[in-house]
Short mmCIF file of C-alpha atoms in Angstrom, two decimals:
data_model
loop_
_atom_site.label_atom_id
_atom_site.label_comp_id
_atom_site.label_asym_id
_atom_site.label_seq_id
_atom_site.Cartn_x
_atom_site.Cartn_y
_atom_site.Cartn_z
CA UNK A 21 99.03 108.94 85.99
CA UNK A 22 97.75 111.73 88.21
CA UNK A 23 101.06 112.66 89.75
CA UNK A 24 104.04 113.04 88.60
CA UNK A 25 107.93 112.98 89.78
CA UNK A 26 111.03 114.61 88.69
CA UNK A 27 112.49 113.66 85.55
CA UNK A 28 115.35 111.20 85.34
CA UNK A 29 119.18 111.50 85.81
CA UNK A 30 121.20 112.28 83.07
CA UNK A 31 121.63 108.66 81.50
CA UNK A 32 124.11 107.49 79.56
CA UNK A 33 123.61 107.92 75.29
CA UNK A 34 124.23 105.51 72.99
CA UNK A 35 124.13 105.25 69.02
CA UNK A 36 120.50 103.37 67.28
CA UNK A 37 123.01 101.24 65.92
CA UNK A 38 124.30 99.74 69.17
CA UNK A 39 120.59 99.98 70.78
CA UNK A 40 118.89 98.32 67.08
CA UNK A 41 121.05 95.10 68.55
CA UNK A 42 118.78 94.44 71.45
CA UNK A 43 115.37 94.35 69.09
CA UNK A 44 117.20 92.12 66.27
CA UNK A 45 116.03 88.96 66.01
CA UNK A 46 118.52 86.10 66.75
CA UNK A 47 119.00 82.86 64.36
CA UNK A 48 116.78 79.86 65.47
CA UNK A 49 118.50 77.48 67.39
CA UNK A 50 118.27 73.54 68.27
CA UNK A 51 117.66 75.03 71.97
CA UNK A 52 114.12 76.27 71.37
CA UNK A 53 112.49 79.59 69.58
CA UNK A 54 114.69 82.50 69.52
CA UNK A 55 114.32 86.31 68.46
CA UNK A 56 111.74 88.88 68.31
CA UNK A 57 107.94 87.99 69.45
CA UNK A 58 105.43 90.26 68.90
CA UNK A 59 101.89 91.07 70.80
CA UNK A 60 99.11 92.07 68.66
CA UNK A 61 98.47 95.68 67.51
CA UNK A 62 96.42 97.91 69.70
CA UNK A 63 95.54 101.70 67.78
CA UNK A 64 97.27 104.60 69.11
CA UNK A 65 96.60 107.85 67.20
CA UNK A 66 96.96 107.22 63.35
CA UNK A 67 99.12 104.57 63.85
CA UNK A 68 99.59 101.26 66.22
CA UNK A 69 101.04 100.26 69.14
CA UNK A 70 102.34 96.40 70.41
CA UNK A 71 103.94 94.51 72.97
CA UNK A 72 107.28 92.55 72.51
CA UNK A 73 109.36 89.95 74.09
CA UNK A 74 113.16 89.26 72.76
CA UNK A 75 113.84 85.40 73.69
CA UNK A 76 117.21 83.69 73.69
CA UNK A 77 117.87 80.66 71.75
CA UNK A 78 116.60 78.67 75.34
CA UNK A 79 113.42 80.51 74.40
CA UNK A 80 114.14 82.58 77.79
CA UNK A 81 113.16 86.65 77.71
CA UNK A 82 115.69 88.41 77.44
CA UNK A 83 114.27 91.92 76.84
CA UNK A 84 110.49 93.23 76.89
CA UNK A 85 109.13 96.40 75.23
CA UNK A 86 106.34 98.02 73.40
CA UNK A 87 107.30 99.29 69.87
CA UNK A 88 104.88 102.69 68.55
CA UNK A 89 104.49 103.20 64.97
CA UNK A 90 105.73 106.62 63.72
CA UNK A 91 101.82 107.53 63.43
CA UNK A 92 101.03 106.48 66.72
CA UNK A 93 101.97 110.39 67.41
CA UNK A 94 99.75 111.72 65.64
CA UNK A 95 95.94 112.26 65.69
CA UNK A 96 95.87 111.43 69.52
CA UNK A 97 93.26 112.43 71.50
CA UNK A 98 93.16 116.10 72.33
CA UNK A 99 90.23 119.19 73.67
CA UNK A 100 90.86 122.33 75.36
CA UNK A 101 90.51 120.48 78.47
CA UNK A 102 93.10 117.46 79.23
CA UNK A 103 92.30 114.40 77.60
CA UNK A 104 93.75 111.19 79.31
CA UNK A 105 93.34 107.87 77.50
CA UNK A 106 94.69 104.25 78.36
CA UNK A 107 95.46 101.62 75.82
CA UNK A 108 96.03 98.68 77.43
CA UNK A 109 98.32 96.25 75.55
CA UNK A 110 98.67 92.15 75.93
CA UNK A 111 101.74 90.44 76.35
CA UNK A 112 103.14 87.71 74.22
CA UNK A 113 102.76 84.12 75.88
CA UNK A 114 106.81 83.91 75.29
CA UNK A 115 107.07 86.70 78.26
CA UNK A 116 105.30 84.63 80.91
CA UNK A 117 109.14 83.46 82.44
CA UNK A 118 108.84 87.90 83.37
CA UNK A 119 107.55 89.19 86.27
CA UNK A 120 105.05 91.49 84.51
CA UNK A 121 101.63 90.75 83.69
CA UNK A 122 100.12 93.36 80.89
CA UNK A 123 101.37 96.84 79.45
CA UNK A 124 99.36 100.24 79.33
CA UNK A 125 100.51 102.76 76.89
CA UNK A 126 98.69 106.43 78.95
CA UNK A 127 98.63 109.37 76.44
CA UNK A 128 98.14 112.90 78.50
CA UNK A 129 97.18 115.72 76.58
CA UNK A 130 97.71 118.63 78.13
CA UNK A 131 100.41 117.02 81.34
CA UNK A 132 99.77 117.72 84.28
CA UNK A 133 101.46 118.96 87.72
CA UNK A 134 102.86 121.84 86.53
CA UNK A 135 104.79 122.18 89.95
CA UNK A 136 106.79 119.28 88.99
CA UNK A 137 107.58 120.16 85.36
CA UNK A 138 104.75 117.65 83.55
CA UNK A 139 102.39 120.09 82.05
CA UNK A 140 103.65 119.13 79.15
CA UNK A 141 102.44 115.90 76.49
CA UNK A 142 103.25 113.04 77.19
CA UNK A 143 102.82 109.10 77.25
CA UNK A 144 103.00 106.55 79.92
CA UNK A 145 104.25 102.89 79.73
CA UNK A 146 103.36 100.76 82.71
CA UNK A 147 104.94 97.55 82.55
CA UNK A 148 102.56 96.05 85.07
CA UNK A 149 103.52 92.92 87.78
CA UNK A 150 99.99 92.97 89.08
CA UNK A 151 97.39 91.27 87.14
CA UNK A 152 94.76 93.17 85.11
CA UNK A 153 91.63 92.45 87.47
CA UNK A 154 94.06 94.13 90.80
CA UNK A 155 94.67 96.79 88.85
CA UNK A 156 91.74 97.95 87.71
CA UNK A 157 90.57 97.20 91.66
CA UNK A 158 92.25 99.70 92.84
CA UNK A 159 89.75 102.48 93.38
CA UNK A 160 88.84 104.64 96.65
CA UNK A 161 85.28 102.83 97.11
CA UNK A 162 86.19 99.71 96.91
CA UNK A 163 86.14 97.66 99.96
CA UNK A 164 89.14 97.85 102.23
CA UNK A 165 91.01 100.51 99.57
CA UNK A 166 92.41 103.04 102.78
CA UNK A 167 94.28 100.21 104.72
CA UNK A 168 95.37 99.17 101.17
CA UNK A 169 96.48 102.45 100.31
CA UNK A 170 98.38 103.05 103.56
CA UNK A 171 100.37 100.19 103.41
CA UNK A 172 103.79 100.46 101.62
CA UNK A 173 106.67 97.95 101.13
CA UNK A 174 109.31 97.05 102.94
CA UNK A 175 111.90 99.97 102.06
CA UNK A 176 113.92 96.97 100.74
CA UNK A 177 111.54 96.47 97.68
CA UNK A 178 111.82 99.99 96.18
CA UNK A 179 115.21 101.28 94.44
CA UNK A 180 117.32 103.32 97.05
CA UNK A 181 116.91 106.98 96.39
CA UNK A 182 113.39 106.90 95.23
CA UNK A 183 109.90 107.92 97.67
CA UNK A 184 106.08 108.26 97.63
CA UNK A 185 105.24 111.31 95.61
CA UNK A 186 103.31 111.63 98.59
CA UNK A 187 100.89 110.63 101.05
CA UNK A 188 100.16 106.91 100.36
CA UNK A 189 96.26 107.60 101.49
CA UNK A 190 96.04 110.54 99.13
CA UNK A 191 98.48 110.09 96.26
CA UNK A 192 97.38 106.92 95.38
CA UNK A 193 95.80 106.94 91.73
CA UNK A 194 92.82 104.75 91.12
CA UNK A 195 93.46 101.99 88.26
CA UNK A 196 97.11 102.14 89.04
CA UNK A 197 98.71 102.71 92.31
CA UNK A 198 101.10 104.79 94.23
CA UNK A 199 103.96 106.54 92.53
CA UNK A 200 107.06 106.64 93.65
CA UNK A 201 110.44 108.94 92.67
CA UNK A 202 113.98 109.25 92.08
CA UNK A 203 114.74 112.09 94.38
CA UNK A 204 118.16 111.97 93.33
CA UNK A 205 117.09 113.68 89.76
CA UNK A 206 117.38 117.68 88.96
CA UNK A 207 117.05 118.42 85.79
CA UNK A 208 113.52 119.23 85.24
CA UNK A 209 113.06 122.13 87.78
CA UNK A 210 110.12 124.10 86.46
CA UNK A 211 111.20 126.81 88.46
CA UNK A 212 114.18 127.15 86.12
CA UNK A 213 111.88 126.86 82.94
CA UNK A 214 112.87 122.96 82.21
CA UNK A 215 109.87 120.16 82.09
CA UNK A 216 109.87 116.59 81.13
CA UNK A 217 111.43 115.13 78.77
CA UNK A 218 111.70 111.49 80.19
CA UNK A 219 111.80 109.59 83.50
CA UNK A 220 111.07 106.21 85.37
CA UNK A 221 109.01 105.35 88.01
CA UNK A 222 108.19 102.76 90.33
CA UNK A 223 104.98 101.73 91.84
CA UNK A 224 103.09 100.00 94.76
CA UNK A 225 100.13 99.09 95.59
CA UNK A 226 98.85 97.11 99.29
CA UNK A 227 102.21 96.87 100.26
CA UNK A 228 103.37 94.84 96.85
CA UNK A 229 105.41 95.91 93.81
CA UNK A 230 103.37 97.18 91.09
CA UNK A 231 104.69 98.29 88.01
CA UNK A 232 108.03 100.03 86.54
CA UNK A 233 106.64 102.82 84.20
CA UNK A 234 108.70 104.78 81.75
CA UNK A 235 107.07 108.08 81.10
CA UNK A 236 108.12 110.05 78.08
CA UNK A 237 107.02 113.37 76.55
CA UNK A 238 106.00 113.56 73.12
CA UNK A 239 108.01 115.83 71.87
CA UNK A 240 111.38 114.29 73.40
CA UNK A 241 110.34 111.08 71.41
CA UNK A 242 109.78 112.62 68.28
CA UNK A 243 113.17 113.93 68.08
CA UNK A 244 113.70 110.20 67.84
CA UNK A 245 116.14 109.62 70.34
CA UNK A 246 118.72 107.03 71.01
CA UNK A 247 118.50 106.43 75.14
CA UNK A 248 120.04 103.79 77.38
CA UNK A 249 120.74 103.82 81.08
CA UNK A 250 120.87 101.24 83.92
CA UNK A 251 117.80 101.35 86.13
CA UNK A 252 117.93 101.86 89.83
CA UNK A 253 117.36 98.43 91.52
CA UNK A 254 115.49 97.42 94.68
CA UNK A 255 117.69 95.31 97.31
CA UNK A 256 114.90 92.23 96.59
CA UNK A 257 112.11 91.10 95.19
CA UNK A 258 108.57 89.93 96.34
CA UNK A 259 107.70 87.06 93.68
CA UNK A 260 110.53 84.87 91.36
CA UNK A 261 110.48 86.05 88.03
CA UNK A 262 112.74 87.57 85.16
CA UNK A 263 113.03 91.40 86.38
CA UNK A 264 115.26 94.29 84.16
CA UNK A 265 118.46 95.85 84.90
CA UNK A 266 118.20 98.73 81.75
CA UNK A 267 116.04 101.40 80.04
CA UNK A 268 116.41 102.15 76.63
CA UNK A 269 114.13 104.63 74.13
CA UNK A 270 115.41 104.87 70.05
CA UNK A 271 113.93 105.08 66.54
CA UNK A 272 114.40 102.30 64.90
CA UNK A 273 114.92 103.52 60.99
CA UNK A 274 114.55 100.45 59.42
CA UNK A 275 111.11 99.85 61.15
CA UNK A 276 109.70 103.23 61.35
CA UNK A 277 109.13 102.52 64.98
CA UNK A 278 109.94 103.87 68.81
CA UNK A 279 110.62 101.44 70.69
CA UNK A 280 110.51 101.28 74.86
CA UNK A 281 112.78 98.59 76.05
CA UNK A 282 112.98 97.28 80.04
CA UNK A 283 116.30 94.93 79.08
CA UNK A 284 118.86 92.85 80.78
CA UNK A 285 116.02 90.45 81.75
CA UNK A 286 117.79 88.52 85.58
CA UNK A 287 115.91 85.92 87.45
CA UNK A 288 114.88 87.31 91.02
CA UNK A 289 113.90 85.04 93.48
CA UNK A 290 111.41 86.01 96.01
CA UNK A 291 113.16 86.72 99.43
#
């Protein structure tokens, strides 16, 4: 993305061996496919990057995710100038009870924003809702884009706490949307030297709920940490659909992988 917020809240930390429970695969069961299901491999750096979808024994999501191979941080894309590249990743057909629609996986080479702390590395995981053809729509010459662009949700659809990172009509990024931000988080004041290490975000686009994107800096991932918090919810929800209730980032030992996690799958109806 093209703008960036604050970082997020201090979350709460938990041990890989408590967070490697929501990526194990359950036992089959007479109810219908259970376990881990996997999207297919898309290259990032030297390594690969895919989609996942955790399914109860009912066969119903209960977690979605995109797992990085340790190599997938190295060799990326990089010039004296910033180097942004998008690697857009399918979903498993087991994830089609969830609200979202595709993944992106955004590598930034050089960050960006500097005023806001994001000058530094990082990736970006949009867990779309909109469908692939909207998305890629979105773009200031297209027909009808500035009424579009103006137009913002009711403040019911967006987690309390969290606003535009600024003019709808001009902070609006083409091929994704409008970002919005905790303003409740602190930690990353450039001012006082700190930059990103890892936050969420929420976006819009025409007035509709876009995507929920984790954004994570390299380095903070490749100290392989073990992350878990409780995301900040919106009051309701535009379209019925399996929505998450966590955030989790670890290393997964066994699997030489990072894994991004949007868990505690919930069914939403649309209201």
């Amino acid at each position: 993305m093209d703008i960036r917020p604050r970082a997020r809240h201090l979350a709460v930390i938990v041990s890989a061996a408590v967070l490697g429970l929501f990526v194990t695969p359950a036992p089959a069961g007479a109810g219908g496919v259970s376990g881990l299901v996997e999207g297919p491999a898309h290259p990032v750096g030297a390594g690969n990057a895919r989609t996942y979808v955790t399914v109860d024994e009912a066969g119903t999501p209960a977690t979605i995710g995109v797992r990085l191979d340790a190599a997938a941080l190295d060799d990326l894309p990089g010039a004296l100038l910033p180097v942004t590249e998008a690697y857009v990743l399918e979903l498993p057909e087991e994830a089609a009870a969830t609200a979202f629609d595709h993944v992106t996986v955004d590598w930034n080479s050089h960050g960006h924003d500097p005023q806001h702390g994001f000058d530094v590395p990082h990736f970006d995981v949009h867990f779309y809702l909109l469908d692939r053809p909207t998305v890629e729509s979105i773009h200031p010459f297209a027909p009808g884009y500035i009424p579009a662009a103006a137009r913002v949700p009711d403040p019911r659809y967006i987690p309390e706490g969290y606003a535009p990172s600024g003019d709808p009509l001009t902070s609006t990024v083409a091929g994704m949307g409008l970002h919005w931000v905790d303003t409740t988080e602190a930690e990353h004041d450039p001012a006082a030297g700190h930059h990103l290490t890892e936050t969420v975000l929420y976006g819009t686009w025409d007035g509709r709920q876009a995507f929920i994107e984790p954004m994570l800096s390299r380095e903070w991932l490749a100290t392989r940490p073990a992350h878990h918090e409780e995301l900040r919810l919106p009051e309701a929800y535009q379209r019925e659909g399996l929505y998450p209730t966590t955030y989790s980032v670890w290393w997964d030992e066994a699997s030489q992988t990072y894994t991004v996690e949007l868990g505690g799958l919930t069914m939403r109806e649309a209201s």
